[in-house]
Amino acid sequence: MAKSNPLIHESLEGDAQFRLLHLEPGTGDADVHFTLHVADLDEYPEYEAISYCWGDPAATSTVYCQGHPIEVTNSLSSGLKRLRRSDGIRILWADAICINQYDIPERNRQVMLMSRIYAQPSKVLVWLGDDTTGLEGLDECLKGAHEVLPEEVFDPHVLATNSRKVFLENSIKRKENKPNFSDHDWTPFNNLLCRPWFDRRWIIQEVSLSGAAVPTLIICGDVELMWNDLASVAYRLAAYSIVPLISGLSVINYYAPYMASFFAEGARPVHMLSAVTMTYLLKQYRLEANLVDAVIATPLFKCSDPRDHLYSLLSLSPRSSGLVADYSLSVEEVCMNFATATISRDKDLRVLSLAPHTAFMPGGMEPKRLDLPSWVPDLTCQGGINPLVSYTIREQLFHAGGRGTEEEEQPVIRVADDGRILHLRGRIVDKIAAKAICSIDIPFPTDEDILPKTGWGARLKMRQRNLFQNCRDVAADGDWAGKGKELEAAFSEAVLCGMTGMRDPLPQDVVDAVPYYVSYVFDYFDPDWKLTDELRDKLLTYGALIETSLMGVSEGRCFCKTESGRMGQAPALARVGDVFCVVLGAEVPYVLRPHPEKEGTYTLLGDAYLRGVMQGEALTDSRYETVDISIE
């Protein structure tokens, strides 16, 4: 960030004033010169807004403001050099310079103006840096991607219908040697996603707040492309569950000629595809969504100031629970304020699905959390475990705690005066009796493990087989043979958490296809097994829908069986003896750990799927009594 200098940061007055950077002409490596001018958003001044990654704060360059030398990060300096004109002033807004970052009250006020600053420019300029290595052929790659991918659809019913034919059609194209998404060269696209800008948390609002008439241009060296062209490709890859197939992660069709490019820099392109997709969706739906939606959608993004895990999202929704940016608060206070406001003020219990965290941690380990009660999400360690609650923009899928009818018991939600204990009402409906190994802890088979089979695809199938075997042993008490269709259907629903990867209802034909998918990964290792046309078509029709639920929803949870024989999915940290609680007013059940000494007091472990209670059944079952629940 630019260091504070009273000679360049003229005081701002009024609620709508901000500073604009007048970039002076220049070429090549000549020094960057500019002036700062106070403007008023109410007067709709002309300017372009820059979106960029700040980069290493210790790697700086000297630029000149009003003739005074100041230090800015190399990323911003190179961007200003690239964006300046050779023969005229260019008016820009760049946060590191235009905001006095060392003036906390000003910083607080300017952050709350972001919704207007990024809504009113003539253009948003995304600067990725000078390095164009690996981007050769990017234009052709994107153009080809738009041609081989299925159409962009947002309606969940149309999307589900289209998804059933996408892979069969693609398979036919491959046989006929026609362009298809399996054989498409995704390398330049993935190389672009490796740029550090894509997981910077502030970019979400920087590309989402502008209206449809405001173009967003991505610039990397001399490469230029439109944000919407890039984001539409990412969305379609995610919405149609194509990513596992083309990245070699699908057991159905593991022949992925360009899979290596998806695993560059620790599989960064795979993660960034999800990040770009969520940013694209937030732009589409932000006026209908709320702050909890935004937090649920953005666990993969990073920020240098941990308070920005929340503050960077405040401008995205008109419903931000009354929260405002205040950089005088600690990170713990920011997390506490978020949880308390959404639970006490908004009565939005979905925030419990973010608590205590959603990070992947193998081996039953818990990430290092801030000093927070278990019901308060640690926004610094949100991660890849998908909460089971719905987005407000979609029809609510589960109603474990009721549908809000007058006949039902009404929720009681109260935070104790000390802010540390959450008081609720609910029903303890079951207890974990047995649990399988968490999916992320299933070891990856070696080449020796899969003999006489060989290859990457066989190893993927063996790992999936081992996961299903472990879950089956729990479901059927170690004896799956001859258990019948009823157990098979219950198992199929539970392993998929009762939903598609897009949080829509699990169609019956997908449930019915799960046994075929499971049998496939078992039978594949039988020396006499052969793939039939019927099974192939079944897998190509439903396999991607099944895998999206397994990877996008069930991943990071552990399959379990309760004392009453129900099947479900619990948080990875759950253990035998932990209880399932249906909280009045909550969408999904939660797994709680009873306090060893305080009756009625619990630690929250996370949200869960429990077959047979997801639609409010426990509230009408006389076996269960509504009791006071205290979570600390």
Short mmCIF file of C-alpha atoms in Angstrom, two decimals, residues 444-463 524-525:
data_model
loop_
_atom_site.label_atom_id
_atom_site.label_comp_id
_atom_site.label_asym_id
_atom_site.label_seq_id
_atom_site.Cartn_x
_atom_site.Cartn_y
_atom_site.Cartn_z
CA PHE A 444 -4.71 -43.32 -2.32
CA PRO A 445 -3.87 -46.82 -3.61
CA THR A 446 -0.42 -47.60 -4.92
CA ASP A 447 0.36 -49.29 -8.22
CA GLU A 448 0.92 -52.50 -6.29
CA ASP A 449 -2.51 -52.25 -4.63
CA ILE A 450 -4.37 -52.37 -7.95
CA LEU A 451 -2.52 -55.25 -9.60
CA PRO A 452 -3.16 -56.80 -12.07
CA LYS A 453 -4.88 -53.55 -13.11
CA THR A 454 -2.68 -50.60 -13.93
CA GLY A 455 -2.96 -46.87 -14.46
CA TRP A 456 -4.42 -43.75 -12.92
CA GLY A 457 -8.02 -44.73 -13.63
CA ALA A 458 -7.69 -48.01 -11.77
CA ARG A 459 -6.23 -46.25 -8.75
CA LEU A 460 -9.15 -43.82 -8.71
CA LYS A 461 -11.63 -46.69 -8.86
CA MET A 462 -9.86 -48.60 -6.09
CA ARG A 463 -9.92 -45.58 -3.80
CA TYR A 524 -14.08 -53.46 -12.34
CA PHE A 525 -11.52 -55.46 -10.40
#
